[in-house]
PDB file of N, CA and C in Angstrom:
ATOM      1  N   MET A  18      24.679  20.233   6.823  1.00 44.00           N
ATOM      2  CA  MET A  18      23.469  19.527   7.190  1.00 44.00           C
ATOM      3  C   MET A  18      22.262  20.106   6.430  1.00 44.00           C
ATOM      4  N   HIS A  19      22.213  21.401   6.298  1.00 56.00           N
ATOM      5  CA  HIS A  19      21.126  22.050   5.575  1.00 56.00           C
ATOM      6  C   HIS A  19      21.068  21.538   4.133  1.00 56.00           C
ATOM      7  N   GLU A  20      22.222  21.382   3.512  1.00 58.00           N
ATOM      8  CA  GLU A  20      22.289  20.896   2.131  1.00 58.00           C
ATOM      9  C   GLU A  20      21.813  19.442   2.034  1.00 58.00           C
ATOM     10  N   MET A  21      22.135  18.635   3.046  1.00 57.00           N
ATOM     11  CA  MET A  21      21.702  17.237   3.054  1.00 57.00           C
ATOM     12  C   MET A  21      20.178  17.144   3.096  1.00 57.00           C
ATOM     13  N   ARG A  22      19.531  18.009   3.849  1.00 65.00           N
ATOM     14  CA  ARG A  22      18.073  17.981   3.933  1.00 65.00           C
ATOM     15  C   ARG A  22      17.442  18.317   2.582  1.00 65.00           C
ATOM     16  N   HIS A  23      18.015  19.280   1.894  1.00 65.00           N
ATOM     17  CA  HIS A  23      17.486  19.632   0.571  1.00 65.00           C
ATOM     18  C   HIS A  23      17.675  18.484  -0.406  1.00 65.00           C
ATOM     19  N   THR A  24      18.809  17.829  -0.337  1.00 77.00           N
ATOM     20  CA  THR A  24      19.063  16.691  -1.221  1.00 77.00           C
ATOM     21  C   THR A  24      18.079  15.571  -0.935  1.00 77.00           C
ATOM     22  N   SER A  25      17.830  15.292   0.331  1.00 90.00           N
ATOM     23  CA  SER A  25      16.881  14.239   0.697  1.00 90.00           C
ATOM     24  C   SER A  25      15.466  14.598   0.257  1.00 90.00           C
ATOM     25  N   ALA A  26      15.074  15.842   0.454  1.00 89.00           N
ATOM     26  CA  ALA A  26      13.737  16.278   0.043  1.00 89.00           C
ATOM     27  C   ALA A  26      13.596  16.192  -1.475  1.00 89.00           C
ATOM     28  N   ALA A  27      14.622  16.607  -2.184  1.00 91.00           N
ATOM     29  CA  ALA A  27      14.589  16.542  -3.645  1.00 91.00           C
ATOM     30  C   ALA A  27      14.512  15.095  -4.119  1.00 91.00           C
ATOM     31  N   ASP A  28      15.245  14.208  -3.447  1.00 93.00           N
ATOM     32  CA  ASP A  28      15.202  12.793  -3.793  1.00 93.00           C
ATOM     33  C   ASP A  28      13.802  12.228  -3.572  1.00 93.00           C
ATOM     34  N   LEU A  29      13.177  12.597  -2.464  1.00 93.00           N
ATOM     35  CA  LEU A  29      11.816  12.144  -2.189  1.00 93.00           C
ATOM     36  C   LEU A  29      10.857  12.633  -3.275  1.00 93.00           C
ATOM     37  N   CYS A  30      10.984  13.884  -3.668  1.00 94.00           N
ATOM     38  CA  CYS A  30      10.117  14.432  -4.724  1.00 94.00           C
ATOM     39  C   CYS A  30      10.323  13.699  -6.044  1.00 94.00           C
ATOM     40  N   ARG A  31      11.570  13.391  -6.377  1.00 95.00           N
ATOM     41  CA  ARG A  31      11.843  12.651  -7.622  1.00 95.00           C
ATOM     42  C   ARG A  31      11.225  11.259  -7.564  1.00 95.00           C
ATOM     43  N   ARG A  32      11.372  10.600  -6.422  1.00 96.00           N
ATOM     44  CA  ARG A  32      10.817   9.261  -6.288  1.00 96.00           C
ATOM     45  C   ARG A  32       9.292   9.277  -6.354  1.00 96.00           C
ATOM     46  N   LEU A  33       8.680  10.271  -5.718  1.00 96.00           N
ATOM     47  CA  LEU A  33       7.222  10.393  -5.790  1.00 96.00           C
ATOM     48  C   LEU A  33       6.774  10.680  -7.224  1.00 96.00           C
ATOM     49  N   GLY A  34       7.526  11.511  -7.926  1.00 97.00           N
ATOM     50  CA  GLY A  34       7.213  11.795  -9.327  1.00 97.00           C
ATOM     51  C   GLY A  34       7.315  10.554 -10.190  1.00 97.00           C
ATOM     52  N   THR A  35       8.325   9.747  -9.936  1.00 97.00           N
ATOM     53  CA  THR A  35       8.481   8.494 -10.668  1.00 97.00           C
ATOM     54  C   THR A  35       7.294   7.578 -10.401  1.00 97.00           C
ATOM     55  N   LEU A  36       6.893   7.482  -9.131  1.00 97.00           N
ATOM     56  CA  LEU A  36       5.740   6.646  -8.795  1.00 97.00           C
ATOM     57  C   LEU A  36       4.478   7.169  -9.456  1.00 97.00           C
ATOM     58  N   ALA A  37       4.306   8.487  -9.503  1.00 97.00           N
ATOM     59  CA  ALA A  37       3.129   9.073 -10.150  1.00 97.00           C
ATOM     60  C   ALA A  37       3.090   8.702 -11.632  1.00 97.00           C
ATOM     61  N   ASP A  38       4.252   8.641 -12.273  1.00 97.00           N
ATOM     62  CA  ASP A  38       4.312   8.231 -13.682  1.00 97.00           C
ATOM     63  C   ASP A  38       3.992   6.748 -13.848  1.00 97.00           C
ATOM     64  N   LEU A  39       4.497   5.923 -12.926  1.00 97.00           N
ATOM     65  CA  LEU A  39       4.286   4.479 -13.006  1.00 97.00           C
ATOM     66  C   LEU A  39       2.855   4.085 -12.675  1.00 97.00           C
ATOM     67  N   SER A  40       2.290   4.724 -11.641  1.00 97.00           N
ATOM     68  CA  SER A  40       0.956   4.351 -11.182  1.00 97.00           C
ATOM     69  C   SER A  40       0.305   5.522 -10.462  1.00 97.00           C
ATOM     70  N   PRO A  41      -0.502   6.289 -11.168  1.00 97.00           N
ATOM     71  CA  PRO A  41      -1.171   7.417 -10.518  1.00 97.00           C
ATOM     72  C   PRO A  41      -1.996   7.004  -9.298  1.00 97.00           C
ATOM     73  N   SER A  42      -2.632   5.840  -9.355  1.00 94.00           N
ATOM     74  CA  SER A  42      -3.452   5.413  -8.217  1.00 94.00           C
ATOM     75  C   SER A  42      -2.592   5.080  -6.995  1.00 94.00           C
ATOM     76  N   MET A  43      -1.448   4.441  -7.216  1.00 96.00           N
ATOM     77  CA  MET A  43      -0.580   4.117  -6.075  1.00 96.00           C
ATOM     78  C   MET A  43       0.151   5.355  -5.571  1.00 96.00           C
ATOM     79  N   PHE A  44       0.360   6.340  -6.424  1.00 97.00           N
ATOM     80  CA  PHE A  44       0.892   7.616  -5.969  1.00 97.00           C
ATOM     81  C   PHE A  44      -0.065   8.219  -4.948  1.00 97.00           C
ATOM     82  N   LEU A  45      -1.352   8.255  -5.297  1.00 95.00           N
ATOM     83  CA  LEU A  45      -2.347   8.808  -4.369  1.00 95.00           C
ATOM     84  C   LEU A  45      -2.446   7.972  -3.098  1.00 95.00           C
ATOM     85  N   THR A  46      -2.383   6.662  -3.235  1.00 94.00           N
ATOM     86  CA  THR A  46      -2.413   5.792  -2.057  1.00 94.00           C
ATOM     87  C   THR A  46      -1.208   6.053  -1.165  1.00 94.00           C
ATOM     88  N   THR A  47      -0.041   6.258  -1.764  1.00 94.00           N
ATOM     89  CA  THR A  47       1.180   6.542  -1.013  1.00 94.00           C
ATOM     90  C   THR A  47       1.068   7.866  -0.265  1.00 94.00           C
ATOM     91  N   VAL A  48       0.547   8.877  -0.928  1.00 94.00           N
ATOM     92  CA  VAL A  48       0.379  10.183  -0.276  1.00 94.00           C
ATOM     93  C   VAL A  48      -0.621  10.065   0.866  1.00 94.00           C
ATOM     94  N   ARG A  49      -1.717   9.338   0.632  1.00 93.00           N
ATOM     95  CA  ARG A  49      -2.713   9.144   1.698  1.00 93.00           C
ATOM     96  C   ARG A  49      -2.108   8.372   2.862  1.00 93.00           C
ATOM     97  N   LEU A  50      -1.344   7.327   2.558  1.00 92.00           N
ATOM     98  CA  LEU A  50      -0.713   6.537   3.612  1.00 92.00           C
ATOM     99  C   LEU A  50       0.282   7.394   4.396  1.00 92.00           C
ATOM    100  N   GLY A  51       1.033   8.223   3.688  1.00 90.00           N
ATOM    101  CA  GLY A  51       1.997   9.107   4.342  1.00 90.00           C
ATOM    102  C   GLY A  51       1.351  10.131   5.246  1.00 90.00           C
ATOM    103  N   SER A  52       0.082  10.456   4.976  1.00 91.00           N
ATOM    104  CA  SER A  52      -0.626  11.415   5.825  1.00 91.00           C
ATOM    105  C   SER A  52      -1.389  10.717   6.952  1.00 91.00           C
ATOM    106  N   GLY A  53      -1.247   9.404   7.039  1.00 90.00           N
ATOM    107  CA  GLY A  53      -1.862   8.661   8.131  1.00 90.00           C
ATOM    108  C   GLY A  53      -3.172   7.984   7.785  1.00 90.00           C
ATOM    109  N   ASP A  54      -3.636   8.108   6.551  1.00 90.00           N
ATOM    110  CA  ASP A  54      -4.891   7.486   6.126  1.00 90.00           C
ATOM    111  C   ASP A  54      -4.590   6.093   5.575  1.00 90.00           C
ATOM    112  N   VAL A  55      -4.841   5.066   6.371  1.00 87.00           N
ATOM    113  CA  VAL A  55      -4.515   3.699   5.960  1.00 87.00           C
ATOM    114  C   VAL A  55      -5.713   2.966   5.363  1.00 87.00           C
ATOM    115  N   HIS A  56      -6.844   3.644   5.213  1.00 86.00           N
ATOM    116  CA  HIS A  56      -8.059   2.975   4.741  1.00 86.00           C
ATOM    117  C   HIS A  56      -7.873   2.318   3.370  1.00 86.00           C
ATOM    118  N   ALA A  57      -7.230   3.008   2.447  1.00 78.00           N
ATOM    119  CA  ALA A  57      -7.062   2.452   1.094  1.00 78.00           C
ATOM    120  C   ALA A  57      -6.225   1.176   1.104  1.00 78.00           C
ATOM    121  N   VAL A  58      -5.347   1.058   2.057  1.00 86.00           N
ATOM    122  CA  VAL A  58      -4.490  -0.125   2.141  1.00 86.00           C
ATOM    123  C   VAL A  58      -5.161  -1.213   2.971  1.00 86.00           C
ATOM    124  N   ARG A  59      -5.940  -0.825   3.964  1.00 86.00           N
ATOM    125  CA  ARG A  59      -6.541  -1.790   4.878  1.00 86.00           C
ATOM    126  C   ARG A  59      -7.921  -2.269   4.449  1.00 86.00           C
ATOM    127  N   GLN A  60      -8.490  -1.650   3.416  1.00 84.00           N
ATOM    128  CA  GLN A  60      -9.814  -2.083   2.954  1.00 84.00           C
ATOM    129  C   GLN A  60      -9.705  -3.497   2.389  1.00 84.00           C
ATOM    130  N   SER A  61     -10.597  -4.368   2.799  1.00 83.00           N
ATOM    131  CA  SER A  61     -10.521  -5.760   2.358  1.00 83.00           C
ATOM    132  C   SER A  61     -10.943  -5.895   0.894  1.00 83.00           C
ATOM    133  N   PHE A  62     -10.463  -6.963   0.274  1.00 85.00           N
ATOM    134  CA  PHE A  62     -10.834  -7.227  -1.113  1.00 85.00           C
ATOM    135  C   PHE A  62     -12.342  -7.482  -1.221  1.00 85.00           C
ATOM    136  N   ALA A  63     -12.935  -8.078  -0.196  1.00 86.00           N
ATOM    137  CA  ALA A  63     -14.375  -8.328  -0.210  1.00 86.00           C
ATOM    138  C   ALA A  63     -15.146  -7.009  -0.237  1.00 86.00           C
ATOM    139  N   GLU A  64     -14.710  -6.038   0.575  1.00 88.00           N
ATOM    140  CA  GLU A  64     -15.355  -4.720   0.580  1.00 88.00           C
ATOM    141  C   GLU A  64     -15.195  -4.035  -0.771  1.00 88.00           C
ATOM    142  N   MET A  65     -13.991  -4.091  -1.311  1.00 87.00           N
ATOM    143  CA  MET A  65     -13.745  -3.458  -2.605  1.00 87.00           C
ATOM    144  C   MET A  65     -14.553  -4.135  -3.710  1.00 87.00           C
ATOM    145  N   ALA A  66     -14.708  -5.458  -3.630  1.00 89.00           N
ATOM    146  CA  ALA A  66     -15.470  -6.193  -4.643  1.00 89.00           C
ATOM    147  C   ALA A  66     -16.931  -5.759  -4.636  1.00 89.00           C
ATOM    148  N   GLU A  67     -17.475  -5.538  -3.441  1.00 92.00           N
ATOM    149  CA  GLU A  67     -18.862  -5.073  -3.343  1.00 92.00           C
ATOM    150  C   GLU A  67     -19.043  -3.716  -4.016  1.00 92.00           C
ATOM    151  N   VAL A  68     -18.082  -2.826  -3.797  1.00 90.00           N
ATOM    152  CA  VAL A  68     -18.184  -1.465  -4.322  1.00 90.00           C
ATOM    153  C   VAL A  68     -17.927  -1.416  -5.823  1.00 90.00           C
ATOM    154  N   THR A  69     -16.934  -2.169  -6.290  1.00 90.00           N
ATOM    155  CA  THR A  69     -16.518  -2.061  -7.689  1.00 90.00           C
ATOM    156  C   THR A  69     -17.216  -3.037  -8.625  1.00 90.00           C
ATOM    157  N   GLY A  70     -17.760  -4.124  -8.076  1.00 92.00           N
ATOM    158  CA  GLY A  70     -18.399  -5.129  -8.918  1.00 92.00           C
ATOM    159  C   GLY A  70     -17.409  -6.103  -9.546  1.00 92.00           C
ATOM    160  N   ARG A  71     -16.144  -6.001  -9.186  1.00 93.00           N
ATOM    161  CA  ARG A  71     -15.137  -6.942  -9.696  1.00 93.00           C
ATOM    162  C   ARG A  71     -14.940  -8.061  -8.677  1.00 93.00           C
ATOM    163  N   THR A  72     -14.312  -9.133  -9.109  1.00 93.00           N
ATOM    164  CA  THR A  72     -14.084 -10.253  -8.201  1.00 93.00           C
ATOM    165  C   THR A  72     -12.915  -9.953  -7.272  1.00 93.00           C
ATOM    166  N   ARG A  73     -12.903 -10.634  -6.137  1.00 90.00           N
ATOM    167  CA  ARG A  73     -11.782 -10.484  -5.202  1.00 90.00           C
ATOM    168  C   ARG A  73     -10.477 -10.913  -5.857  1.00 90.00           C
ATOM    169  N   GLN A  74     -10.539 -11.971  -6.678  1.00 92.00           N
ATOM    170  CA  GLN A  74      -9.341 -12.453  -7.358  1.00 92.00           C
ATOM    171  C   GLN A  74      -8.786 -11.388  -8.298  1.00 92.00           C
ATOM    172  N   ALA A  75      -9.662 -10.715  -9.040  1.00 93.00           N
ATOM    173  CA  ALA A  75      -9.218  -9.667  -9.962  1.00 93.00           C
ATOM    174  C   ALA A  75      -8.599  -8.506  -9.186  1.00 93.00           C
ATOM    175  N   LEU A  76      -9.219  -8.144  -8.082  1.00 91.00           N
ATOM    176  CA  LEU A  76      -8.690  -7.060  -7.256  1.00 91.00           C
ATOM    177  C   LEU A  76      -7.346  -7.438  -6.650  1.00 91.00           C
ATOM    178  N   HIS A  77      -7.208  -8.695  -6.232  1.00 90.00           N
ATOM    179  CA  HIS A  77      -5.945  -9.161  -5.670  1.00 90.00           C
ATOM    180  C   HIS A  77      -4.833  -9.100  -6.710  1.00 90.00           C
ATOM    181  N   TYR A  78      -5.124  -9.544  -7.913  1.00 94.00           N
ATOM    182  CA  TYR A  78      -4.141  -9.496  -9.004  1.00 94.00           C
ATOM    183  C   TYR A  78      -3.729  -8.052  -9.289  1.00 94.00           C
ATOM    184  N   GLU A  79      -4.718  -7.185  -9.386  1.00 94.00           N
ATOM    185  CA  GLU A  79      -4.439  -5.775  -9.671  1.00 94.00           C
ATOM    186  C   GLU A  79      -3.601  -5.153  -8.553  1.00 94.00           C
ATOM    187  N   TRP A  80      -3.942  -5.461  -7.315  1.00 93.00           N
ATOM    188  CA  TRP A  80      -3.201  -4.924  -6.163  1.00 93.00           C
ATOM    189  C   TRP A  80      -1.738  -5.377  -6.215  1.00 93.00           C
ATOM    190  N   ALA A  81      -1.509  -6.659  -6.463  1.00 94.00           N
ATOM    191  CA  ALA A  81      -0.139  -7.182  -6.528  1.00 94.00           C
ATOM    192  C   ALA A  81       0.647  -6.502  -7.646  1.00 94.00           C
ATOM    193  N   HIS A  82       0.005  -6.284  -8.770  1.00 96.00           N
ATOM    194  CA  HIS A  82       0.644  -5.628  -9.911  1.00 96.00           C
ATOM    195  C   HIS A  82       1.018  -4.181  -9.559  1.00 96.00           C
ATOM    196  N   GLU A  83       0.131  -3.486  -8.884  1.00 95.00           N
ATOM    197  CA  GLU A  83       0.373  -2.087  -8.516  1.00 95.00           C
ATOM    198  C   GLU A  83       1.415  -1.967  -7.410  1.00 95.00           C
ATOM    199  N   VAL A  84       1.385  -2.865  -6.441  1.00 96.00           N
ATOM    200  CA  VAL A  84       2.385  -2.823  -5.364  1.00 96.00           C
ATOM    201  C   VAL A  84       3.779  -3.103  -5.918  1.00 96.00           C
ATOM    202  N   ALA A  85       3.875  -3.907  -6.966  1.00 97.00           N
ATOM    203  CA  ALA A  85       5.176  -4.153  -7.609  1.00 97.00           C
ATOM    204  C   ALA A  85       5.765  -2.856  -8.140  1.00 97.00           C
ATOM    205  N   LYS A  86       4.906  -1.948  -8.604  1.00 97.00           N
ATOM    206  CA  LYS A  86       5.377  -0.649  -9.084  1.00 97.00           C
ATOM    207  C   LYS A  86       5.893   0.194  -7.921  1.00 97.00           C
ATOM    208  N   VAL A  87       5.201   0.135  -6.794  1.00 97.00           N
ATOM    209  CA  VAL A  87       5.671   0.855  -5.601  1.00 97.00           C
ATOM    210  C   VAL A  87       7.018   0.290  -5.168  1.00 97.00           C
ATOM    211  N   ARG A  88       7.148  -1.039  -5.223  1.00 97.00           N
ATOM    212  CA  ARG A  88       8.379  -1.708  -4.790  1.00 97.00           C
ATOM    213  C   ARG A  88       9.594  -1.235  -5.585  1.00 97.00           C
ATOM    214  N   MET A  89       9.386  -0.866  -6.855  1.00 96.00           N
ATOM    215  CA  MET A  89      10.504  -0.384  -7.676  1.00 96.00           C
ATOM    216  C   MET A  89      11.042   0.952  -7.155  1.00 96.00           C
ATOM    217  N   VAL A  90      10.177   1.755  -6.546  1.00 96.00           N
ATOM    218  CA  VAL A  90      10.563   3.097  -6.120  1.00 96.00           C
ATOM    219  C   VAL A  90      10.760   3.180  -4.611  1.00 96.00           C
ATOM    220  N   PHE A  91       9.872   2.555  -3.858  1.00 95.00           N
ATOM    221  CA  PHE A  91       9.899   2.571  -2.400  1.00 95.00           C
ATOM    222  C   PHE A  91       9.767   1.146  -1.869  1.00 95.00           C
ATOM    223  N   PRO A  92      10.846   0.359  -1.861  1.00 95.00           N
ATOM    224  CA  PRO A  92      10.733  -1.045  -1.445  1.00 95.00           C
ATOM    225  C   PRO A  92      10.191  -1.220  -0.021  1.00 95.00           C
ATOM    226  N   GLU A  93      10.613  -0.358   0.900  1.00 94.00           N
ATOM    227  CA  GLU A  93      10.174  -0.485   2.290  1.00 94.00           C
ATOM    228  C   GLU A  93       8.685  -0.191   2.405  1.00 94.00           C
ATOM    229  N   LEU A  94       8.215   0.792   1.679  1.00 94.00           N
ATOM    230  CA  LEU A  94       6.806   1.152   1.702  1.00 94.00           C
ATOM    231  C   LEU A  94       5.950   0.034   1.097  1.00 94.00           C
ATOM    232  N   ALA A  95       6.435  -0.572   0.041  1.00 95.00           N
ATOM    233  CA  ALA A  95       5.702  -1.682  -0.575  1.00 95.00           C
ATOM    234  C   ALA A  95       5.551  -2.829   0.418  1.00 95.00           C
ATOM    235  N   GLN A  96       6.592  -3.090   1.202  1.00 94.00           N
ATOM    236  CA  GLN A  96       6.508  -4.154   2.209  1.00 94.00           C
ATOM    237  C   GLN A  96       5.501  -3.786   3.295  1.00 94.00           C
ATOM    238  N   LEU A  97       5.498  -2.532   3.698  1.00 92.00           N
ATOM    239  CA  LEU A  97       4.534  -2.065   4.695  1.00 92.00           C
ATOM    240  C   LEU A  97       3.106  -2.216   4.167  1.00 92.00           C
ATOM    241  N   MET A  98       2.893  -1.848   2.909  1.00 92.00           N
ATOM    242  CA  MET A  98       1.572  -2.007   2.301  1.00 92.00           C
ATOM    243  C   MET A  98       1.152  -3.475   2.281  1.00 92.00           C
ATOM    244  N   ALA A  99       2.088  -4.338   1.923  1.00 90.00           N
ATOM    245  CA  ALA A  99       1.785  -5.777   1.885  1.00 90.00           C
ATOM    246  C   ALA A  99       1.452  -6.291   3.282  1.00 90.00           C
ATOM    247  N   ASP A 100       2.177  -5.824   4.291  1.00 90.00           N
ATOM    248  CA  ASP A 100       1.905  -6.239   5.668  1.00 90.00           C
ATOM    249  C   ASP A 100       0.522  -5.770   6.126  1.00 90.00           C
ATOM    250  N   TYR A 101       0.189  -4.515   5.824  1.00 87.00           N
ATOM    251  CA  TYR A 101      -1.147  -4.005   6.160  1.00 87.00           C
ATOM    252  C   TYR A 101      -2.218  -4.839   5.478  1.00 87.00           C
ATOM    253  N   ARG A 102      -2.016  -5.104   4.203  1.00 85.00           N
ATOM    254  CA  ARG A 102      -2.998  -5.868   3.425  1.00 85.00           C
ATOM    255  C   ARG A 102      -3.160  -7.267   3.993  1.00 85.00           C
ATOM    256  N   GLN A 103      -2.042  -7.918   4.329  1.00 83.00           N
ATOM    257  CA  GLN A 103      -2.102  -9.276   4.859  1.00 83.00           C
ATOM    258  C   GLN A 103      -2.843  -9.306   6.186  1.00 83.00           C
ATOM    259  N   SER A 104      -2.579  -8.316   7.037  1.00 82.00           N
ATOM    260  CA  SER A 104      -3.260  -8.294   8.334  1.00 82.00           C
ATOM    261  C   SER A 104      -4.754  -8.040   8.158  1.00 82.00           C
ATOM    262  N   THR A 105      -5.146  -7.364   7.099  1.00 76.00           N
ATOM    263  CA  THR A 105      -6.567  -7.101   6.828  1.00 76.00           C
ATOM    264  C   THR A 105      -7.258  -8.342   6.301  1.00 76.00           C
ATOM    265  N   ASP A 106      -6.582  -9.082   5.450  1.00 66.00           N
ATOM    266  CA  ASP A 106      -7.211 -10.229   4.795  1.00 66.00           C
ATOM    267  C   ASP A 106      -7.164 -11.510   5.609  1.00 66.00           C
ATOM    268  N   GLU A 107      -6.372 -11.539   6.678  1.00 65.00           N
ATOM    269  CA  GLU A 107      -6.346 -12.719   7.539  1.00 65.00           C
ATOM    270  C   GLU A 107      -7.605 -12.726   8.390  1.00 65.00           C
ATOM    271  N   PRO A 108      -8.202 -13.895   8.572  1.00 57.00           N
ATOM    272  CA  PRO A 108      -9.385 -13.946   9.439  1.00 57.00           C
ATOM    273  C   PRO A 108      -8.986 -13.611  10.878  1.00 57.00           C
ATOM    274  N   GLU A 109      -9.879 -12.914  11.551  1.00 45.00           N
ATOM    275  CA  GLU A 109      -9.589 -12.561  12.939  1.00 45.00           C
ATOM    276  C   GLU A 109      -9.608 -13.811  13.791  1.00 45.00           C
ATOM    277  N   ARG A 110      -8.727 -13.831  14.771  1.00 42.00           N
ATOM    278  CA  ARG A 110      -8.666 -14.973  15.671  1.00 42.00           C
ATOM    279  C   ARG A 110      -9.724 -14.779  16.753  1.00 42.00           C
ATOM    280  N   GLY A 111     -10.562 -15.764  16.892  1.00 44.00           N
ATOM    281  CA  GLY A 111     -11.671 -15.659  17.822  1.00 44.00           C
ATOM    282  C   GLY A 111     -11.344 -16.198  19.195  1.00 44.00           C
ATOM    283  N   ASP A 112     -12.403 -16.358  19.971  1.00 42.00           N
ATOM    284  CA  ASP A 112     -12.246 -16.824  21.337  1.00 42.00           C
ATOM    285  C   ASP A 112     -11.741 -18.256  21.397  1.00 42.00           C
ATOM    286  N   SER A 113     -11.896 -19.036  20.326  1.00 42.00           N
ATOM    287  CA  SER A 113     -11.491 -20.439  20.364  1.00 42.00           C
ATOM    288  C   SER A 113      -9.985 -20.587  20.539  1.00 42.00           C
ATOM    289  N   GLU A 114      -9.202 -19.607  20.154  1.00 46.00           N
ATOM    290  CA  GLU A 114      -7.765 -19.707  20.304  1.00 46.00           C
ATOM    291  C   GLU A 114      -7.263 -19.062  21.581  1.00 46.00           C
ATOM    292  N   GLU A 115      -8.131 -18.279  22.259  1.00 46.00           N
ATOM    293  CA  GLU A 115      -7.685 -17.612  23.468  1.00 46.00           C
ATOM    294  C   GLU A 115      -7.434 -18.576  24.596  1.00 46.00           C
ATOM    295  N   GLY A 116      -8.142 -19.674  24.638  1.00 46.00           N
ATOM    296  CA  GLY A 116      -7.993 -20.637  25.718  1.00 46.00           C
ATOM    297  C   GLY A 116      -6.790 -21.529  25.586  1.00 46.00           C
ATOM    298  N   ARG A 117      -6.096 -21.436  24.487  1.00 42.00           N
ATOM    299  CA  ARG A 117      -4.943 -22.317  24.253  1.00 42.00           C
ATOM    300  C   ARG A 117      -3.726 -21.852  24.974  1.00 42.00           C
TER     301      ARG A 117
END
């Protein structure tokens, strides 16, 4: 069992190293997400557009391109990131739907 843990840890390190080579920014996002900081994933494209001066469409394209790199190394994590992003970008349901 001790040997299995080392193999798993080594595999995780290799995968993280691969992600760092593919996308340094998504490597940092992955490490932040793994430590419980979901802000980078949950920040809306509108908020990011205000800060960066780029369009929401450009940011969306870039995000999809970068998440594809995560998907190559950590498919489950890429899906989690996409789910977080989708829940952030969906409009909040207001009181008009509560009465239904």
